[in-house]
XYZ file of C-alpha atoms in Angstrom:
439
model
C 11.638 -48.698 -5.863
C 8.911 -46.064 -5.753
C 8.204 -44.445 -2.401
C 5.019 -45.544 -0.666
C 2.169 -43.066 -0.870
C 1.414 -41.103 2.287
C -1.754 -42.113 4.086
C -4.814 -39.897 3.701
C -7.301 -38.952 6.397
C -9.970 -38.383 3.749
C -12.485 -41.058 2.912
C -12.049 -40.604 -0.812
C -10.569 -42.971 -3.358
C -6.883 -42.194 -3.810
C -5.475 -42.951 -7.225
C -2.152 -44.751 -6.845
C -0.344 -44.416 -10.115
C 1.276 -47.456 -11.633
C 3.845 -47.560 -14.391
C 1.205 -47.740 -17.130
C -1.663 -45.901 -15.466
C -3.182 -42.748 -16.830
C -4.787 -40.407 -14.332
C -6.751 -38.963 -17.193
C -8.899 -42.129 -17.232
C -10.164 -41.580 -13.674
C -11.678 -38.301 -12.496
C -11.064 -38.119 -8.733
C -13.936 -36.632 -6.735
C -13.742 -32.987 -5.787
C -13.254 -32.199 -2.124
C -16.167 -30.829 -0.093
C -16.083 -27.050 0.215
C -15.253 -27.111 3.930
C -12.116 -29.150 3.257
C -10.775 -26.695 0.692
C -10.038 -24.257 3.547
C -7.430 -25.999 5.730
C -7.943 -25.658 9.483
C -4.394 -24.488 9.954
C -4.865 -23.360 13.547
C -6.649 -26.527 14.647
C -5.828 -27.283 18.268
C -4.500 -23.780 18.939
C -5.930 -21.738 21.814
C -5.696 -18.016 21.100
C -6.449 -15.188 23.516
C -7.619 -12.242 21.404
C -7.196 -8.956 23.252
C -9.010 -5.793 22.182
C -7.903 -2.355 23.366
C -9.766 0.852 22.578
C -9.819 1.968 18.945
C -12.093 2.178 15.933
C -10.194 -0.793 14.457
C -12.161 -3.008 16.865
C -14.617 -3.441 14.001
C -11.919 -5.474 12.226
C -11.507 -7.671 15.300
C -14.923 -9.192 14.690
C -13.868 -10.495 11.270
C -10.470 -11.519 12.667
C -12.196 -13.555 15.356
C -14.367 -15.243 12.737
C -11.328 -16.119 10.608
C -9.439 -17.530 13.594
C -12.362 -19.776 14.492
C -12.763 -20.831 10.854
C -9.072 -21.774 10.832
C -9.738 -24.120 13.743
C -8.550 -22.044 16.712
C -10.274 -21.855 20.061
C -10.605 -18.098 20.645
C -11.044 -16.445 24.027
C -11.647 -12.697 23.962
C -10.429 -10.215 26.567
C -11.507 -6.586 26.159
C -10.547 -3.358 27.860
C -13.282 -1.003 29.019
C -12.322 1.357 26.187
C -12.789 -1.444 23.631
C -16.419 -1.860 24.706
C -17.068 1.679 23.463
C -16.365 0.478 19.905
C -17.771 -3.080 19.795
C -20.040 -5.066 22.045
C -19.133 -8.086 24.130
C -22.202 -9.803 22.652
C -20.682 -9.597 19.168
C -17.344 -11.040 20.255
C -19.005 -13.778 22.324
C -21.206 -14.807 19.414
C -18.249 -14.980 17.019
C -15.813 -16.712 19.378
C -18.334 -19.057 20.950
C -16.825 -18.341 24.369
C -17.606 -15.899 27.192
C -15.809 -12.553 26.940
C -13.602 -11.409 29.814
C -13.626 -7.754 30.883
C -12.564 -7.525 34.508
C -9.775 -8.865 36.662
C -12.448 -9.371 39.286
C -14.399 -11.786 37.055
C -15.510 -14.562 39.427
C -16.373 -17.153 36.766
C -13.005 -18.891 37.164
C -12.941 -21.207 40.158
C -9.810 -19.575 41.579
C -10.967 -16.062 40.598
C -7.703 -15.528 38.710
C -8.501 -15.080 34.998
C -5.314 -13.038 34.557
C -3.311 -16.142 35.500
C -5.440 -18.796 33.837
C -5.817 -17.048 30.486
C -2.084 -16.436 30.138
C -1.108 -19.983 31.060
C -3.567 -22.066 29.120
C -2.983 -20.558 25.663
C -0.719 -20.872 22.643
C -0.545 -17.115 21.989
C -1.944 -13.780 23.102
C -2.849 -11.549 20.168
C -3.610 -7.869 20.848
C -5.614 -6.547 17.887
C -6.095 -3.650 17.944
C -3.282 -2.441 20.169
C -3.717 1.295 20.748
C -0.865 3.699 21.439
C -2.052 3.951 25.041
C -2.181 0.197 25.562
C 1.271 -0.199 23.992
C 2.585 2.306 26.542
C 0.943 0.305 29.328
C 2.673 -2.861 28.154
C 6.086 -1.213 28.023
C 5.651 0.376 31.452
C 4.493 -2.882 33.003
C 1.209 -1.366 34.142
C -1.543 -3.734 35.220
C -4.598 -1.622 35.985
C -7.119 -3.806 34.145
C -7.407 -7.430 33.054
C -5.797 -7.312 29.594
C -2.573 -5.562 30.645
C -2.469 -7.585 33.867
C -2.738 -10.823 31.886
C 0.076 -9.748 29.534
C 2.299 -8.869 32.482
C 1.555 -12.146 34.284
C 2.096 -14.386 31.261
C 5.143 -16.702 31.233
C 7.294 -14.849 28.678
C 9.182 -17.936 27.576
C 6.045 -20.007 27.089
C 3.247 -17.675 26.008
C 4.093 -15.496 23.000
C 2.594 -12.015 22.722
C 1.723 -10.678 19.251
C 0.802 -7.034 18.754
C -1.194 -5.526 15.880
C -0.951 -1.736 16.415
C -3.721 0.629 15.332
C -3.623 4.410 15.641
C -3.571 7.756 13.865
C -0.597 8.342 11.563
C 0.845 11.102 13.778
C 0.573 8.904 16.844
C 2.281 6.087 14.938
C 5.145 8.341 13.808
C 5.639 9.940 17.238
C 9.049 9.178 18.770
C 7.393 7.937 21.972
C 5.408 5.317 20.060
C 8.444 4.199 18.085
C 10.448 3.886 21.317
C 7.647 1.852 22.847
C 7.480 -0.460 19.841
C 11.196 -1.103 20.043
C 11.031 -1.696 23.779
C 8.077 -4.053 23.447
C 10.052 -6.037 20.881
C 13.090 -6.041 23.158
C 10.842 -7.394 25.909
C 9.861 -10.351 23.725
C 6.700 -9.192 21.941
C 6.228 -9.809 18.215
C 5.160 -6.664 16.328
C 3.013 -7.402 13.270
C 3.347 -3.949 11.731
C 0.649 -1.643 10.375
C -1.149 -0.913 7.150
C -1.240 2.288 5.144
C -4.260 4.154 3.835
C -7.325 6.145 4.826
C -7.963 6.499 8.544
C -11.165 7.102 10.483
C -10.032 10.647 11.317
C -9.989 11.489 7.610
C -6.212 11.500 7.258
C -4.147 9.096 5.178
C -0.925 7.384 6.158
C 0.637 4.629 8.241
C -0.980 3.347 11.414
C -4.046 1.407 10.272
C -4.424 -2.025 11.807
C -3.588 -4.754 9.327
C -6.555 -6.372 7.622
C -7.917 -9.520 9.328
C -6.653 -11.860 6.604
C -3.179 -10.316 6.885
C -3.116 -10.871 10.640
C -4.326 -14.443 10.145
C -1.509 -15.000 7.639
C 1.063 -13.632 10.079
C -0.282 -15.805 12.887
C -0.126 -18.921 10.716
C 3.424 -17.957 9.719
C 4.309 -17.539 13.378
C 3.296 -21.126 14.103
C 4.845 -22.566 10.919
C 8.307 -24.156 11.349
C 10.901 -22.053 9.530
C 12.242 -24.963 7.485
C 13.275 -22.602 4.675
C 14.769 -19.833 6.795
C 17.765 -18.313 5.023
C 16.660 -19.567 1.600
C 15.488 -17.543 -1.406
C 12.895 -19.230 -3.602
C 11.956 -18.149 -7.117
C 8.510 -19.353 -8.211
C 7.047 -19.108 -11.710
C 3.263 -19.375 -11.910
C 0.252 -19.079 -14.168
C 0.029 -19.252 -17.957
C 1.925 -17.279 -20.542
C 0.199 -15.241 -23.243
C 1.643 -15.202 -26.759
C 0.207 -12.324 -28.793
C -1.226 -12.801 -32.270
C -2.194 -9.147 -32.564
C -2.912 -6.400 -29.992
C -6.192 -8.019 -28.875
C -5.724 -11.752 -29.486
C -3.296 -14.333 -28.290
C -2.559 -17.941 -27.413
C -2.675 -19.026 -23.795
C -3.912 -21.895 -21.616
C -6.284 -22.546 -18.725
C -3.737 -22.397 -15.898
C -5.132 -20.268 -13.046
C -1.825 -19.874 -11.178
C -3.420 -21.102 -7.936
C -0.860 -23.841 -7.335
C 2.115 -21.558 -7.867
C 0.664 -18.819 -5.685
C -0.074 -21.360 -2.946
C 3.540 -22.567 -3.112
C 4.849 -19.003 -2.918
C 2.726 -18.344 0.167
C 3.714 -21.611 1.844
C 7.414 -20.933 1.208
C 7.135 -17.450 2.712
C 5.378 -18.839 5.776
C 8.190 -21.381 6.102
C 10.716 -18.549 6.378
C 11.957 -18.161 2.799
C 12.391 -14.958 0.877
C 10.121 -15.460 -2.138
C 10.093 -13.905 -5.596
C 7.022 -14.781 -7.674
C 7.075 -14.354 -11.458
C 3.509 -14.606 -12.697
C 1.814 -14.750 -16.042
C -1.582 -13.028 -16.457
C -3.818 -14.267 -13.609
C -6.483 -12.704 -11.388
C -4.971 -13.607 -8.003
C -3.893 -11.490 -5.063
C -0.177 -11.422 -4.316
C 0.652 -13.511 -1.230
C 1.637 -11.409 1.765
C 5.346 -10.497 1.986
C 6.063 -11.984 -1.449
C 7.715 -9.959 -4.234
C 5.672 -10.293 -7.421
C 6.778 -9.641 -10.996
C 4.100 -9.694 -13.709
C 4.929 -10.895 -17.216
C 3.007 -11.901 -20.324
C 5.050 -14.004 -22.705
C 7.402 -16.932 -22.260
C 10.366 -14.784 -23.294
C 9.461 -12.149 -20.694
C 9.182 -14.863 -18.046
C 12.589 -16.241 -18.961
C 14.163 -12.775 -18.914
C 12.697 -12.056 -15.471
C 13.743 -15.466 -14.158
C 17.327 -15.066 -15.361
C 17.493 -11.622 -13.761
C 16.274 -12.766 -10.345
C 17.637 -16.313 -10.198
C 21.127 -15.032 -9.436
C 20.184 -14.428 -5.795
C 17.889 -17.456 -5.383
C 18.927 -20.957 -4.379
C 15.579 -22.699 -5.051
C 13.535 -22.631 -8.257
C 9.976 -23.977 -8.382
C 8.736 -23.708 -11.956
C 4.967 -24.203 -11.808
C 4.107 -21.931 -14.757
C 2.322 -23.494 -17.711
C 4.582 -21.979 -20.352
C 3.485 -22.014 -23.987
C 5.722 -24.272 -26.037
C 5.222 -22.194 -29.182
C 4.397 -18.618 -30.152
C 3.276 -17.033 -33.426
C 6.217 -16.396 -35.707
C 4.993 -12.833 -36.265
C 2.740 -10.525 -34.271
C 0.489 -8.096 -36.110
C 0.808 -4.475 -34.994
C -2.928 -3.868 -35.557
C -5.966 -6.059 -34.991
C -6.375 -8.579 -37.813
C -9.753 -7.815 -39.362
C -12.044 -10.457 -40.790
C -12.453 -9.895 -44.528
C -14.807 -12.165 -46.529
C -12.842 -11.291 -49.651
C -9.597 -12.650 -48.259
C -8.473 -16.092 -47.215
C -8.482 -17.038 -43.534
C -5.068 -16.005 -42.191
C -2.697 -18.841 -41.369
C -0.641 -18.935 -38.191
C 2.947 -20.083 -38.250
C 4.718 -20.926 -35.003
C 8.219 -20.893 -33.633
C 9.389 -22.648 -30.491
C 9.574 -20.732 -27.226
C 12.614 -20.939 -24.967
C 12.509 -23.759 -22.401
C 12.641 -21.852 -19.118
C 13.047 -24.829 -16.781
C 15.708 -26.550 -18.885
C 17.609 -23.298 -19.389
C 17.786 -22.571 -15.655
C 18.398 -26.216 -14.692
C 21.400 -26.321 -17.043
C 22.859 -23.047 -15.764
C 26.244 -23.131 -14.000
C 24.645 -22.402 -10.606
C 22.261 -25.340 -10.942
C 24.961 -27.658 -12.225
C 27.218 -26.749 -9.307
C 24.478 -27.427 -6.758
C 23.885 -23.782 -5.820
C 20.387 -23.839 -7.309
C 17.885 -26.597 -6.501
C 15.357 -26.903 -9.331
C 11.816 -28.245 -9.081
C 9.759 -28.576 -12.247
C 6.059 -29.164 -12.922
C 4.482 -31.324 -15.604
C 0.816 -30.896 -16.515
C -0.204 -33.822 -18.709
C -3.521 -35.024 -20.108
C -2.613 -38.731 -20.110
C 0.166 -41.230 -19.308
C 1.443 -39.036 -16.477
C 4.021 -41.446 -15.110
C 5.572 -42.166 -18.502
C 5.701 -38.567 -19.663
C 6.712 -36.999 -16.336
C 9.470 -39.523 -15.730
C 10.955 -38.790 -19.135
C 10.522 -35.052 -18.650
C 12.436 -35.030 -15.362
C 15.421 -36.691 -17.018
C 15.188 -34.532 -20.128
C 15.011 -31.282 -18.129
C 17.760 -32.386 -15.766
C 15.961 -31.567 -12.503
C 16.207 -33.524 -9.235
C 12.481 -33.217 -8.496
C 9.518 -32.959 -10.846
C 5.884 -32.607 -9.775
C 3.240 -34.042 -12.072
C -0.513 -33.661 -12.347
C -3.306 -34.042 -14.857
C -3.807 -30.527 -16.185
C -7.430 -30.669 -17.426
C -8.640 -31.917 -14.021
C -6.814 -29.264 -11.998
C -6.677 -26.028 -14.039
C -8.783 -23.464 -12.221
C -9.688 -25.843 -9.397
C -8.947 -25.395 -5.706
C -7.797 -28.967 -5.144
C -5.407 -31.334 -6.869
C -3.450 -34.583 -6.777
C 0.331 -34.296 -7.077
C 2.828 -36.983 -8.029
C 6.472 -36.411 -7.079
C 9.151 -37.837 -9.357
C 12.822 -38.115 -8.394
C 15.761 -40.425 -8.975
C 14.199 -43.075 -6.702
C 10.860 -43.268 -8.509
C 7.597 -41.549 -7.699
C 4.989 -41.218 -4.980
C 1.615 -39.526 -4.693
C 0.416 -36.685 -2.517
C -3.294 -37.585 -2.278
C -6.064 -35.230 -3.286
C -6.223 -32.173 -1.066
C -6.611 -28.418 -1.353
C -3.810 -26.734 -3.267
C -2.995 -24.848 -0.078
C -2.461 -28.127 1.779
C -0.470 -29.641 -1.081
C 1.741 -26.551 -1.257
C 2.661 -26.906 2.417
C 3.393 -30.619 1.899
C 5.578 -29.850 -1.113
C 7.524 -27.219 0.827
C 8.306 -29.813 3.493
C 9.440 -32.242 0.779
C 11.741 -29.617 -0.730
C 13.169 -28.654 2.664
C 14.016 -32.281 3.400
C 15.854 -32.638 0.086
C 17.985 -29.501 0.311
């Protein structure tokens, strides 16, 4: 019997697919813009600590992103931090009063250093200067932020550190010793970026960008259901050249595959992403390999699948390619007949990998995708059996290509069930949980 469809919190019609239904006959409504950005930190209380450094300008955007993700943000600043950004800015962005002093009398018990460290899900120091890092390691408590970090229950209130400093300060043995000691003491070090610095030099030591820190914070709170696993994801379209400037491709944007790669990485997996030509940023901490044609995608997949134990093939691979490719641009000539294209079949990447010895022996779990224009249940059910994969994910291609939301239907040996319309980011996280449960 088919699984029952999960309930949806959205007040939108959910298309439940029957054995003869065609999703192509019903165009589900698009989600409102505010629901395309999941509030992944909803219910989380974050204390955002700012120590002195020019990177405080990034903390304003970080605060905005945290609030947008649903977190309740409470800002604590050192006196040095106020030289770089105002308390008014951070209060306006967080929506909460900013704390500066351990003598702040606004708390009823006059103990903000205790209250802030107890009633929070995480303390995030961004930026963390070299000086403040040294204070943490030495256990100094001469102002509110360091006092709060020292007084926090280590086993209950995690401390995350986003360092920011000049490249020489970052490379100094004292700083590296302090980083190691802070980690030994239970802090989580988020690392640094590389590039131009305010002093005019270039190198390591820049604070990570706000979206990178947000990603790392979301990863921190995400259960590591894929820890120890290596996932290979194929994404986007393929491009089959006709001549040096023309080719055959499709409308796949790669958004679903990239969302799956990101969600898998956040869930603890090592992720390799093989992508056709798309204009998307590589998800953080994901290895990306760019390809053009179906044959190139297969070659890359066969090279990297040897170390992976999960394959998620979301790429919309061209079934055919031109039999020959012109070495120069084919020019239009009124005196000549319109050139005819002859096609040959491309290799079937999913079937090839699903029939490999590693997949047949159970060492490789394969998940396929089917983008149809009609009769999804009929075609996807047959495709899963034909490809020989335990799980196949179906959708209606014309209604999802290039969009930020989707409806997914999961097909396995027991039947099928629907993941209702949601952002591709949300669906990717749901699919990762489904895969983890099946491994």
